[in-house]
Amino acid sequence: MDINDDSTDIVQWLMKNLAIEDPVEAIHLGSLIAAQGYIFPISDHVLTMKDDGTFYRFQAPYFWPSNCWEPENTDYAIYLCKRTMQNKARLELADYEAENLARLQRAFARKWEFIFMQAEAQVKIDRKKDKTERKILDSQERAFWDVHRPVPGCVNTTEMDIRKCRRLKNPQKVKKIDRHCLKMSKVAESLIAYTEQYVEYDPLITPAEPSNPWISDDIALWDIEMSKEPSQQRVKKWGFSFDEILKDQVGQDQFLRFLESEFSSENLRFWLAVQDLKKQPLQDVAKRVEEIWQEFLAPGAPSAINLDSHSYEITSQNVKDGGRYTFEDAQEHIYKLMKSDSYARFLRSNTYQDLLLAKKKPESEQGRRTSLEKFTRSVGKSLAGKRLTGLMQSS
């Protein structure tokens, strides 16, 4: 193939050398090659393969994406500045390039003199070259920047980001998400701390006691977990996070008793009522929404909860067209309130501390009873064996 070929020649070459039977498939493959900048059209700057006899030129290996550095904005500024010094008819800046140049000039105001000098030096070197060679080099350099700083509306193939492409296509459907940047070391520390905290609750790492019901016929572990008398390990888990105590029915009951002692049980009862609302059949939702509103939020409600004005206003509007998520904002506000205030006091309270310590004593006493029972059985078997031996000898 020559340095300049029309699209028909390229398509035929691809079909012959890659055993492609369908011309459409060959054109598609040619478009992918053009999008990466290995070939480019001479007549325009749209990097696609057209089956209409358009002439294409092969890019110089120096400008190949596989051999080239990732260009910076300063390189682009030098290139655009150089274009303004060259043949105005042939290399005049497009509108978007002129806007880019103005923006870069503002961004690099302090070092623009250096950029201008660099562009001027490159122009002097280019003018020493043959006219035909200079035209080819100009087209290759321009094709390079068509890949790395494409025409508006074209996807930059050097930084393919599916999320960015999706935002460009559907800007109204994608909401901006507030993300906080974290160091990898901090993430690793958090993951290690979480793993160390929950390692004794993972049956794949720590053998379950008394036994793992998934690999044995003993279901004692499930009975213990369903018991209203939680083990010390289970009570300890309540202190890991607020969600842990809410997931445990016994933990909920203990936390509710504590809130009742502080005359603030309406917060948890409201949160649980909203959780239950989300599971209600559709025909019962409207009635249940009204009941929750009358009990916790209506003026003069018997169990009024403390909401900020913003959450109350949103909830008041939602109640007019009640649904399963009518109280979502109010529930989130109450959740944060309990987590930051009531839950912290519960962990420091005598109620939780006594419950945590009380579970250690029975287990230790149970261990002593078990050891005593084993000793008694062994002694009994030993005595029975001796009696049987004496009887046999006497007979």
mmCIF file of C-alpha atoms in Angstrom:
data_model
loop_
_atom_site.group_PDB
_atom_site.id
_atom_site.type_symbol
_atom_site.label_atom_id
_atom_site.label_comp_id
_atom_site.label_asym_id
_atom_site.label_seq_id
_atom_site.Cartn_x
_atom_site.Cartn_y
_atom_site.Cartn_z
ATOM 1 C CA MET A 1 0.000 0.000 0.000
ATOM 2 C CA ASP A 2 1.158 3.576 -0.759
ATOM 3 C CA ILE A 3 1.388 6.460 1.710
ATOM 4 C CA ASN A 4 -1.830 7.850 0.165
ATOM 5 C CA ASP A 5 -4.679 5.445 -0.647
ATOM 6 C CA ASP A 6 -8.370 5.874 -1.121
ATOM 7 C CA SER A 7 -10.853 4.153 1.154
ATOM 8 C CA THR A 8 -11.708 1.503 -1.451
ATOM 9 C CA ASP A 9 -8.090 0.323 -1.603
ATOM 10 C CA ILE A 10 -7.867 0.157 2.193
ATOM 11 C CA VAL A 11 -11.119 -1.804 2.494
ATOM 12 C CA GLN A 12 -9.994 -4.290 -0.153
ATOM 13 C CA TRP A 13 -6.596 -4.651 1.513
ATOM 14 C CA LEU A 14 -8.255 -5.394 4.891
ATOM 15 C CA MET A 15 -10.616 -7.964 3.341
ATOM 16 C CA LYS A 16 -7.758 -9.704 1.529
ATOM 17 C CA ASN A 17 -5.179 -9.819 4.319
ATOM 18 C CA LEU A 18 -7.547 -10.424 7.255
ATOM 19 C CA ALA A 19 -9.895 -12.836 5.466
ATOM 20 C CA ILE A 20 -12.907 -10.563 5.978
ATOM 21 C CA GLU A 21 -15.874 -11.461 3.800
ATOM 22 C CA ASP A 22 -18.234 -8.603 4.632
ATOM 23 C CA PRO A 23 -17.190 -5.136 3.338
ATOM 24 C CA VAL A 24 -19.183 -3.487 6.147
ATOM 25 C CA GLU A 25 -17.047 -5.300 8.706
ATOM 26 C CA ALA A 26 -13.883 -4.123 6.909
ATOM 27 C CA ILE A 27 -15.134 -0.514 6.944
ATOM 28 C CA HIS A 28 -15.891 -0.806 10.658
ATOM 29 C CA LEU A 29 -12.390 -2.138 11.350
ATOM 30 C CA GLY A 30 -10.938 0.679 9.227
ATOM 31 C CA SER A 31 -12.891 3.213 11.305
ATOM 32 C CA LEU A 32 -11.427 1.780 14.518
ATOM 33 C CA ILE A 33 -7.915 2.075 13.083
ATOM 34 C CA ALA A 34 -8.608 5.647 11.969
ATOM 35 C CA ALA A 35 -10.063 6.576 15.374
ATOM 36 C CA GLN A 36 -6.755 5.608 16.986
ATOM 37 C CA GLY A 37 -4.870 7.813 14.523
ATOM 38 C CA TYR A 38 -2.962 5.228 12.452
ATOM 39 C CA ILE A 39 -4.616 6.482 9.243
ATOM 40 C CA PHE A 40 -6.400 9.766 8.622
ATOM 41 C CA PRO A 41 -8.423 11.420 5.829
ATOM 42 C CA ILE A 42 -6.729 14.157 3.873
ATOM 43 C CA SER A 43 -9.851 16.164 3.080
ATOM 44 C CA ASP A 44 -11.370 16.550 6.578
ATOM 45 C CA HIS A 45 -10.733 15.849 10.257
ATOM 46 C CA VAL A 46 -13.383 13.222 11.013
ATOM 47 C CA LEU A 47 -11.447 10.092 11.901
ATOM 48 C CA THR A 48 -13.710 7.454 10.352
ATOM 49 C CA MET A 49 -13.491 5.205 7.288
ATOM 50 C CA LYS A 50 -15.751 6.266 4.411
ATOM 51 C CA ASP A 51 -16.390 3.977 1.455
ATOM 52 C CA ASP A 52 -16.651 6.811 -1.057
ATOM 53 C CA GLY A 53 -13.177 7.087 -2.509
ATOM 54 C CA THR A 54 -11.881 9.518 0.120
ATOM 55 C CA PHE A 55 -8.092 9.619 0.206
ATOM 56 C CA TYR A 56 -6.357 8.555 3.416
ATOM 57 C CA ARG A 57 -2.775 8.966 4.549
ATOM 58 C CA PHE A 58 -0.832 6.670 6.858
ATOM 59 C CA GLN A 59 0.377 8.326 10.034
ATOM 60 C CA ALA A 60 4.119 8.538 10.673
ATOM 61 C CA PRO A 61 5.268 6.017 13.321
ATOM 62 C CA TYR A 62 6.476 8.925 15.479
ATOM 63 C CA PHE A 63 2.835 9.983 16.003
ATOM 64 C CA TRP A 64 1.426 6.498 16.651
ATOM 65 C CA PRO A 65 -0.419 6.190 19.993
ATOM 66 C CA SER A 66 1.716 3.161 20.856
ATOM 67 C CA ASN A 67 4.951 5.160 20.409
ATOM 68 C CA CYS A 68 3.856 8.596 21.540
ATOM 69 C CA TRP A 69 3.785 10.307 24.910
ATOM 70 C CA GLU A 70 0.589 11.631 26.419
ATOM 71 C CA PRO A 71 0.628 15.268 25.208
ATOM 72 C CA GLU A 72 0.068 18.062 27.695
ATOM 73 C CA ASN A 73 -1.811 21.316 27.314
ATOM 74 C CA THR A 74 1.470 23.192 26.905
ATOM 75 C CA ASP A 75 2.276 21.058 23.829
ATOM 76 C CA TYR A 76 -1.166 21.825 22.421
ATOM 77 C CA ALA A 77 -0.674 25.542 23.103
ATOM 78 C CA ILE A 78 2.656 25.520 21.236
ATOM 79 C CA TYR A 79 1.008 23.724 18.282
ATOM 80 C CA LEU A 80 -1.898 26.199 18.051
ATOM 81 C CA CYS A 81 0.430 29.169 18.454
ATOM 82 C CA LYS A 82 2.614 27.789 15.658
ATOM 83 C CA ARG A 83 -0.426 27.457 13.406
ATOM 84 C CA THR A 84 -1.118 31.181 13.731
ATOM 85 C CA MET A 85 2.383 31.915 12.381
ATOM 86 C CA GLN A 86 2.101 29.703 9.314
ATOM 87 C CA ASN A 87 0.135 29.795 6.043
ATOM 88 C CA LYS A 88 -3.155 31.451 7.054
ATOM 89 C CA ALA A 89 -5.141 30.086 4.104
ATOM 90 C CA ARG A 90 -4.094 26.474 4.615
ATOM 91 C CA LEU A 91 -3.606 26.325 8.381
ATOM 92 C CA GLU A 92 -6.137 28.812 9.679
ATOM 93 C CA LEU A 93 -7.514 27.868 13.107
ATOM 94 C CA ALA A 94 -11.033 26.493 13.280
ATOM 95 C CA ASP A 95 -13.468 28.206 15.629
ATOM 96 C CA TYR A 96 -13.073 25.599 18.385
ATOM 97 C CA GLU A 97 -9.266 25.768 18.051
ATOM 98 C CA ALA A 98 -9.307 29.555 18.348
ATOM 99 C CA GLU A 99 -11.399 29.232 21.527
ATOM 100 C CA ASN A 100 -8.974 26.645 22.888
ATOM 101 C CA LEU A 101 -6.037 28.914 22.138
ATOM 102 C CA ALA A 102 -7.666 31.836 23.955
ATOM 103 C CA ARG A 103 -8.431 29.640 26.958
ATOM 104 C CA LEU A 104 -4.866 28.254 27.055
ATOM 105 C CA GLN A 105 -3.439 31.762 26.760
ATOM 106 C CA ARG A 106 -5.366 32.775 29.864
ATOM 107 C CA ALA A 107 -4.343 29.608 31.714
ATOM 108 C CA PHE A 108 -0.650 29.955 30.864
ATOM 109 C CA ALA A 109 -0.423 33.744 31.038
ATOM 110 C CA ARG A 110 2.767 33.648 33.121
ATOM 111 C CA LYS A 111 4.613 31.268 30.781
ATOM 112 C CA TRP A 112 3.081 32.405 27.469
ATOM 113 C CA GLU A 113 6.299 34.109 26.408
ATOM 114 C CA PHE A 114 8.103 30.752 26.671
ATOM 115 C CA ILE A 115 5.331 29.020 24.670
ATOM 116 C CA PHE A 116 5.500 31.697 21.979
ATOM 117 C CA MET A 117 9.290 31.340 21.702
ATOM 118 C CA GLN A 118 8.972 27.551 21.376
ATOM 119 C CA ALA A 119 6.378 27.913 18.598
ATOM 120 C CA GLU A 120 8.543 30.480 16.809
ATOM 121 C CA ALA A 121 11.582 28.194 16.933
ATOM 122 C CA GLN A 122 9.604 25.263 15.495
ATOM 123 C CA VAL A 123 8.283 27.445 12.655
ATOM 124 C CA LYS A 124 11.840 28.445 11.709
ATOM 125 C CA ILE A 125 12.873 24.775 11.550
ATOM 126 C CA ASP A 126 9.815 23.828 9.449
ATOM 127 C CA ARG A 127 10.514 26.601 6.910
ATOM 128 C CA LYS A 128 13.863 25.015 6.088
ATOM 129 C CA LYS A 129 12.110 21.843 4.852
ATOM 130 C CA ASP A 130 10.875 21.079 1.370
ATOM 131 C CA LYS A 131 7.358 22.411 0.640
ATOM 132 C CA THR A 132 5.871 18.944 -0.060
ATOM 133 C CA GLU A 133 7.514 17.486 3.046
ATOM 134 C CA ARG A 134 6.229 20.408 5.094
ATOM 135 C CA LYS A 135 2.654 19.857 3.873
ATOM 136 C CA ILE A 136 2.779 16.151 4.770
ATOM 137 C CA LEU A 137 4.240 16.913 8.215
ATOM 138 C CA ASP A 138 1.553 19.549 8.844
ATOM 139 C CA SER A 139 -1.214 17.077 7.968
ATOM 140 C CA GLN A 140 0.314 14.363 10.184
ATOM 141 C CA GLU A 141 0.683 16.728 13.128
ATOM 142 C CA ARG A 142 -2.851 17.998 12.682
ATOM 143 C CA ALA A 143 -4.185 14.421 12.544
ATOM 144 C CA PHE A 144 -2.294 13.689 15.775
ATOM 145 C CA TRP A 145 -4.098 16.529 17.539
ATOM 146 C CA ASP A 146 -7.413 15.454 15.987
ATOM 147 C CA VAL A 147 -6.954 12.261 18.040
ATOM 148 C CA HIS A 148 -5.802 13.871 21.300
ATOM 149 C CA ARG A 149 -7.854 17.097 21.116
ATOM 150 C CA PRO A 150 -10.752 16.035 18.876
ATOM 151 C CA VAL A 151 -13.360 18.165 17.192
ATOM 152 C CA PRO A 152 -16.289 18.923 19.587
ATOM 153 C CA GLY A 153 -18.801 16.088 19.458
ATOM 154 C CA CYS A 154 -16.204 13.400 18.725
ATOM 155 C CA VAL A 155 -15.136 10.926 21.422
ATOM 156 C CA ASN A 156 -11.530 11.157 22.571
ATOM 157 C CA THR A 157 -10.317 7.598 21.976
ATOM 158 C CA THR A 158 -7.176 8.175 24.048
ATOM 159 C CA GLU A 159 -9.192 8.495 27.245
ATOM 160 C CA MET A 160 -12.193 6.243 26.726
ATOM 161 C CA ASP A 161 -14.374 6.524 29.794
ATOM 162 C CA ILE A 162 -17.803 4.915 29.513
ATOM 163 C CA ARG A 163 -19.156 7.147 32.268
ATOM 164 C CA LYS A 164 -17.964 10.254 30.414
ATOM 165 C CA CYS A 165 -19.533 9.020 27.167
ATOM 166 C CA ARG A 166 -22.788 8.359 29.003
ATOM 167 C CA ARG A 167 -22.792 11.875 30.458
ATOM 168 C CA LEU A 168 -22.292 13.332 26.987
ATOM 169 C CA LYS A 169 -25.196 11.342 25.555
ATOM 170 C CA ASN A 170 -27.623 11.674 28.468
ATOM 171 C CA PRO A 171 -26.653 14.756 30.505
ATOM 172 C CA GLN A 172 -30.139 15.073 32.004
ATOM 173 C CA LYS A 173 -30.180 11.507 33.355
ATOM 174 C CA VAL A 174 -26.844 11.528 35.158
ATOM 175 C CA LYS A 175 -26.670 13.269 38.504
ATOM 176 C CA LYS A 176 -23.452 14.567 39.956
ATOM 177 C CA ILE A 177 -22.264 12.362 42.786
ATOM 178 C CA ASP A 178 -20.275 13.847 45.620
ATOM 179 C CA ARG A 179 -17.219 11.651 45.980
ATOM 180 C CA HIS A 180 -14.491 12.142 48.543
ATOM 181 C CA CYS A 181 -10.984 11.158 47.509
ATOM 182 C CA LEU A 182 -9.263 8.803 49.945
ATOM 183 C CA LYS A 183 -5.689 7.614 50.056
ATOM 184 C CA MET A 184 -5.238 3.924 49.322
ATOM 185 C CA SER A 185 -3.401 3.522 52.643
ATOM 186 C CA LYS A 186 -6.469 4.826 54.513
ATOM 187 C CA VAL A 187 -8.760 2.479 52.595
ATOM 188 C CA ALA A 188 -6.455 -0.461 53.376
ATOM 189 C CA GLU A 189 -6.367 0.451 57.065
ATOM 190 C CA SER A 190 -10.165 0.609 57.202
ATOM 191 C CA LEU A 191 -10.497 -2.745 55.444
ATOM 192 C CA ILE A 192 -7.990 -4.400 57.792
ATOM 193 C CA ALA A 193 -9.716 -2.934 60.863
ATOM 194 C CA TYR A 194 -13.123 -4.134 59.615
ATOM 195 C CA THR A 195 -11.738 -7.632 58.919
ATOM 196 C CA GLU A 196 -10.103 -7.887 62.341
ATOM 197 C CA GLN A 197 -13.313 -6.743 64.022
ATOM 198 C CA TYR A 198 -15.561 -9.289 62.291
ATOM 199 C CA VAL A 199 -13.102 -12.192 61.994
ATOM 200 C CA GLU A 200 -14.624 -14.117 64.920
ATOM 201 C CA TYR A 201 -18.067 -13.862 63.308
ATOM 202 C CA ASP A 202 -16.941 -15.369 59.992
ATOM 203 C CA PRO A 203 -17.487 -19.170 60.064
ATOM 204 C CA LEU A 204 -15.095 -19.604 57.124
ATOM 205 C CA ILE A 205 -12.226 -18.184 59.198
ATOM 206 C CA THR A 206 -13.199 -18.888 62.795
ATOM 207 C CA PRO A 207 -14.916 -22.239 63.570
ATOM 208 C CA ALA A 208 -18.440 -21.648 64.858
ATOM 209 C CA GLU A 209 -19.318 -22.689 68.417
ATOM 210 C CA PRO A 210 -20.736 -25.088 69.402
ATOM 211 C CA SER A 211 -20.579 -26.272 65.751
ATOM 212 C CA ASN A 212 -21.323 -25.073 62.237
ATOM 213 C CA PRO A 213 -24.880 -26.216 61.357
ATOM 214 C CA TRP A 214 -24.121 -25.940 57.643
ATOM 215 C CA ILE A 215 -21.600 -28.780 57.808
ATOM 216 C CA SER A 216 -23.044 -30.785 60.712
ATOM 217 C CA ASP A 217 -26.421 -31.979 61.992
ATOM 218 C CA ASP A 218 -26.176 -29.819 65.092
ATOM 219 C CA ILE A 219 -28.497 -26.772 64.916
ATOM 220 C CA ALA A 220 -27.586 -25.503 68.367
ATOM 221 C CA LEU A 221 -25.917 -22.408 66.863
ATOM 222 C CA TRP A 222 -29.164 -21.349 65.171
ATOM 223 C CA ASP A 223 -31.068 -21.896 68.414
ATOM 224 C CA ILE A 224 -28.593 -19.658 70.226
ATOM 225 C CA GLU A 225 -28.920 -16.929 67.582
ATOM 226 C CA MET A 226 -32.742 -17.079 67.783
ATOM 227 C CA SER A 227 -32.724 -17.082 71.551
ATOM 228 C CA LYS A 228 -33.962 -14.073 73.489
ATOM 229 C CA GLU A 229 -30.986 -14.578 75.777
ATOM 230 C CA PRO A 230 -28.148 -13.367 73.532
ATOM 231 C CA SER A 231 -24.615 -14.653 73.948
ATOM 232 C CA GLN A 232 -21.727 -12.425 74.985
ATOM 233 C CA GLN A 233 -20.416 -12.516 71.411
ATOM 234 C CA ARG A 234 -23.789 -11.307 70.125
ATOM 235 C CA VAL A 235 -24.033 -8.486 72.681
ATOM 236 C CA LYS A 236 -20.491 -7.421 71.834
ATOM 237 C CA LYS A 237 -21.474 -7.112 68.167
ATOM 238 C CA TRP A 238 -24.097 -4.490 69.026
ATOM 239 C CA GLY A 239 -21.251 -2.134 69.834
ATOM 240 C CA PHE A 240 -19.714 -2.375 66.350
ATOM 241 C CA SER A 241 -22.231 -0.081 64.682
ATOM 242 C CA PHE A 242 -25.746 1.268 65.015
ATOM 243 C CA ASP A 243 -26.913 -0.957 62.151
ATOM 244 C CA GLU A 244 -25.863 -4.084 64.053
ATOM 245 C CA ILE A 245 -28.161 -3.359 66.958
ATOM 246 C CA LEU A 246 -31.043 -2.515 64.619
ATOM 247 C CA LYS A 247 -30.630 -5.818 62.751
ATOM 248 C CA ASP A 248 -30.900 -7.858 65.966
ATOM 249 C CA GLN A 249 -34.432 -8.179 67.362
ATOM 250 C CA VAL A 250 -33.162 -8.549 70.933
ATOM 251 C CA GLY A 251 -30.849 -5.601 70.387
ATOM 252 C CA GLN A 252 -33.821 -3.537 69.240
ATOM 253 C CA ASP A 253 -35.748 -4.483 72.376
ATOM 254 C CA GLN A 254 -32.853 -3.565 74.672
ATOM 255 C CA PHE A 255 -32.285 -0.260 72.880
ATOM 256 C CA LEU A 256 -36.022 0.514 73.056
ATOM 257 C CA ARG A 257 -36.051 -0.111 76.830
ATOM 258 C CA PHE A 258 -33.104 2.253 77.198
ATOM 259 C CA LEU A 259 -34.886 4.949 75.152
ATOM 260 C CA GLU A 260 -38.014 4.497 77.264
ATOM 261 C CA SER A 261 -35.935 5.210 80.345
ATOM 262 C CA GLU A 262 -34.835 8.458 78.676
ATOM 263 C CA PHE A 263 -38.378 9.292 77.463
ATOM 264 C CA SER A 264 -37.314 9.262 73.791
ATOM 265 C CA SER A 265 -38.628 5.894 72.579
ATOM 266 C CA GLU A 266 -40.789 7.613 69.934
ATOM 267 C CA ASN A 267 -37.716 7.995 67.707
ATOM 268 C CA LEU A 268 -37.083 4.268 67.412
ATOM 269 C CA ARG A 269 -40.790 3.450 67.209
ATOM 270 C CA PHE A 270 -41.152 5.900 64.324
ATOM 271 C CA TRP A 271 -38.126 4.439 62.530
ATOM 272 C CA LEU A 272 -39.473 0.887 62.914
ATOM 273 C CA ALA A 273 -42.963 1.964 61.782
ATOM 274 C CA VAL A 274 -41.516 3.454 58.580
ATOM 275 C CA GLN A 275 -39.491 0.300 57.972
ATOM 276 C CA ASP A 276 -42.656 -1.755 58.354
ATOM 277 C CA LEU A 277 -44.514 0.610 56.000
ATOM 278 C CA LYS A 278 -42.140 -0.323 53.171
ATOM 279 C CA LYS A 279 -43.243 -3.961 53.466
ATOM 280 C CA GLN A 280 -46.994 -3.313 53.537
ATOM 281 C CA PRO A 281 -49.312 -4.416 50.680
ATOM 282 C CA LEU A 282 -50.145 -1.558 48.343
ATOM 283 C CA GLN A 283 -53.807 -1.427 49.382
ATOM 284 C CA ASP A 284 -52.795 -0.825 53.029
ATOM 285 C CA VAL A 285 -50.118 1.805 52.405
ATOM 286 C CA ALA A 286 -52.346 4.913 52.371
ATOM 287 C CA LYS A 287 -54.042 3.957 55.636
ATOM 288 C CA ARG A 288 -50.717 3.178 57.331
ATOM 289 C CA VAL A 289 -49.217 6.483 56.142
ATOM 290 C CA GLU A 290 -52.068 8.381 57.773
ATOM 291 C CA GLU A 291 -51.668 6.395 61.026
ATOM 292 C CA ILE A 292 -47.937 7.152 61.206
ATOM 293 C CA TRP A 293 -48.577 10.824 60.468
ATOM 294 C CA GLN A 294 -51.225 11.115 63.182
ATOM 295 C CA GLU A 295 -49.112 9.294 65.784
ATOM 296 C CA PHE A 296 -45.726 10.968 65.226
ATOM 297 C CA LEU A 297 -45.945 14.116 63.079
ATOM 298 C CA ALA A 298 -49.397 15.721 63.105
ATOM 299 C CA PRO A 299 -49.952 18.772 65.330
ATOM 300 C CA GLY A 300 -50.631 17.494 68.850
ATOM 301 C CA ALA A 301 -49.437 13.959 68.000
ATOM 302 C CA PRO A 302 -49.241 11.705 71.080
ATOM 303 C CA SER A 303 -45.676 10.575 70.213
ATOM 304 C CA ALA A 304 -44.343 13.627 68.435
ATOM 305 C CA ILE A 305 -40.793 13.364 67.091
ATOM 306 C CA ASN A 306 -38.340 16.230 66.718
ATOM 307 C CA LEU A 307 -37.759 17.081 63.024
ATOM 308 C CA ASP A 308 -35.969 20.010 61.456
ATOM 309 C CA SER A 309 -38.134 22.411 59.434
ATOM 310 C CA HIS A 310 -36.773 21.268 56.054
ATOM 311 C CA SER A 311 -37.535 17.568 56.645
ATOM 312 C CA TYR A 312 -40.947 18.378 58.109
ATOM 313 C CA GLU A 313 -41.896 20.501 55.097
ATOM 314 C CA ILE A 314 -40.880 17.762 52.631
ATOM 315 C CA THR A 315 -42.729 15.108 54.616
ATOM 316 C CA SER A 316 -45.845 17.274 54.830
ATOM 317 C CA GLN A 317 -45.899 17.530 51.032
ATOM 318 C CA ASN A 318 -45.287 13.793 50.609
ATOM 319 C CA VAL A 319 -48.194 12.836 52.864
ATOM 320 C CA LYS A 320 -50.645 14.431 50.416
ATOM 321 C CA ASP A 321 -49.798 11.657 47.960
ATOM 322 C CA GLY A 322 -48.761 8.919 50.361
ATOM 323 C CA GLY A 323 -46.564 6.014 49.360
ATOM 324 C CA ARG A 324 -44.127 3.552 50.861
ATOM 325 C CA TYR A 325 -41.355 6.177 50.877
ATOM 326 C CA THR A 326 -43.375 9.127 52.128
ATOM 327 C CA PHE A 327 -41.317 9.412 55.327
ATOM 328 C CA GLU A 328 -37.893 8.776 53.767
ATOM 329 C CA ASP A 329 -36.433 12.191 54.688
ATOM 330 C CA ALA A 330 -37.895 12.144 58.178
ATOM 331 C CA GLN A 331 -36.643 8.597 58.771
ATOM 332 C CA GLU A 332 -33.124 9.520 57.670
ATOM 333 C CA HIS A 333 -33.124 12.522 60.004
ATOM 334 C CA ILE A 334 -34.260 10.413 62.971
ATOM 335 C CA TYR A 335 -31.737 7.682 62.116
ATOM 336 C CA LYS A 336 -28.846 10.167 62.201
ATOM 337 C CA LEU A 337 -30.182 11.650 65.429
ATOM 338 C CA MET A 338 -30.311 8.274 67.186
ATOM 339 C CA LYS A 339 -26.936 7.194 65.784
ATOM 340 C CA SER A 340 -25.085 10.299 66.925
ATOM 341 C CA ASP A 341 -26.848 10.785 70.259
ATOM 342 C CA SER A 342 -28.935 7.975 71.745
ATOM 343 C CA TYR A 343 -26.821 5.057 70.482
ATOM 344 C CA ALA A 344 -23.589 6.541 71.860
ATOM 345 C CA ARG A 345 -25.232 7.010 75.269
ATOM 346 C CA PHE A 346 -26.612 3.454 75.174
ATOM 347 C CA LEU A 347 -23.105 2.006 74.724
ATOM 348 C CA ARG A 348 -21.878 4.010 77.722
ATOM 349 C CA SER A 349 -24.903 3.182 79.853
ATOM 350 C CA ASN A 350 -25.002 0.709 82.709
ATOM 351 C CA THR A 351 -27.741 -1.149 80.816
ATOM 352 C CA TYR A 352 -25.389 -2.221 78.040
ATOM 353 C CA GLN A 353 -22.309 -2.655 80.221
ATOM 354 C CA ASP A 354 -24.177 -4.852 82.703
ATOM 355 C CA LEU A 355 -25.632 -6.909 79.860
ATOM 356 C CA LEU A 356 -22.179 -7.356 78.350
ATOM 357 C CA LEU A 357 -20.613 -8.440 81.648
ATOM 358 C CA ALA A 358 -23.584 -10.598 82.663
ATOM 359 C CA LYS A 359 -23.087 -12.822 79.645
ATOM 360 C CA LYS A 360 -19.540 -13.705 80.652
ATOM 361 C CA LYS A 361 -20.469 -15.268 84.011
ATOM 362 C CA PRO A 362 -23.054 -17.832 82.866
ATOM 363 C CA GLU A 363 -20.744 -19.026 80.118
ATOM 364 C CA SER A 364 -17.888 -19.564 82.531
ATOM 365 C CA GLU A 365 -20.231 -21.323 84.997
ATOM 366 C CA GLN A 366 -21.587 -23.446 82.148
ATOM 367 C CA GLY A 367 -18.024 -24.383 81.259
ATOM 368 C CA ARG A 368 -17.369 -25.463 84.872
ATOM 369 C CA ARG A 369 -20.598 -27.486 84.938
ATOM 370 C CA THR A 370 -19.669 -29.179 81.693
ATOM 371 C CA SER A 371 -16.227 -30.082 83.050
ATOM 372 C CA LEU A 372 -17.797 -31.385 86.297
ATOM 373 C CA GLU A 373 -20.308 -33.486 84.354
ATOM 374 C CA LYS A 374 -17.528 -35.000 82.251
ATOM 375 C CA PHE A 375 -15.497 -35.784 85.379
ATOM 376 C CA THR A 376 -18.526 -37.360 87.097
ATOM 377 C CA ARG A 377 -19.328 -39.507 84.066
ATOM 378 C CA SER A 378 -15.740 -40.674 83.758
ATOM 379 C CA VAL A 379 -15.557 -41.563 87.446
ATOM 380 C CA GLY A 380 -18.909 -43.362 87.217
ATOM 381 C CA LYS A 381 -17.756 -45.395 84.236
ATOM 382 C CA SER A 382 -14.528 -46.257 86.034
ATOM 383 C CA LEU A 383 -16.355 -47.455 89.177
ATOM 384 C CA ALA A 384 -18.868 -49.445 87.114
ATOM 385 C CA GLY A 385 -15.994 -51.094 85.261
ATOM 386 C CA LYS A 386 -14.273 -52.098 88.496
ATOM 387 C CA ARG A 387 -17.496 -53.585 89.926
ATOM 388 C CA LEU A 388 -18.070 -55.602 86.773
ATOM 389 C CA THR A 389 -14.485 -56.919 86.880
ATOM 390 C CA GLY A 390 -14.887 -57.910 90.592
ATOM 391 C CA LEU A 391 -18.119 -59.797 89.865
ATOM 392 C CA MET A 392 -16.531 -61.722 87.026
ATOM 393 C CA GLN A 393 -13.556 -62.687 89.158
ATOM 394 C CA SER A 394 -15.764 -63.826 92.074
ATOM 395 C CA SER A 395 -17.860 -66.008 89.755
#
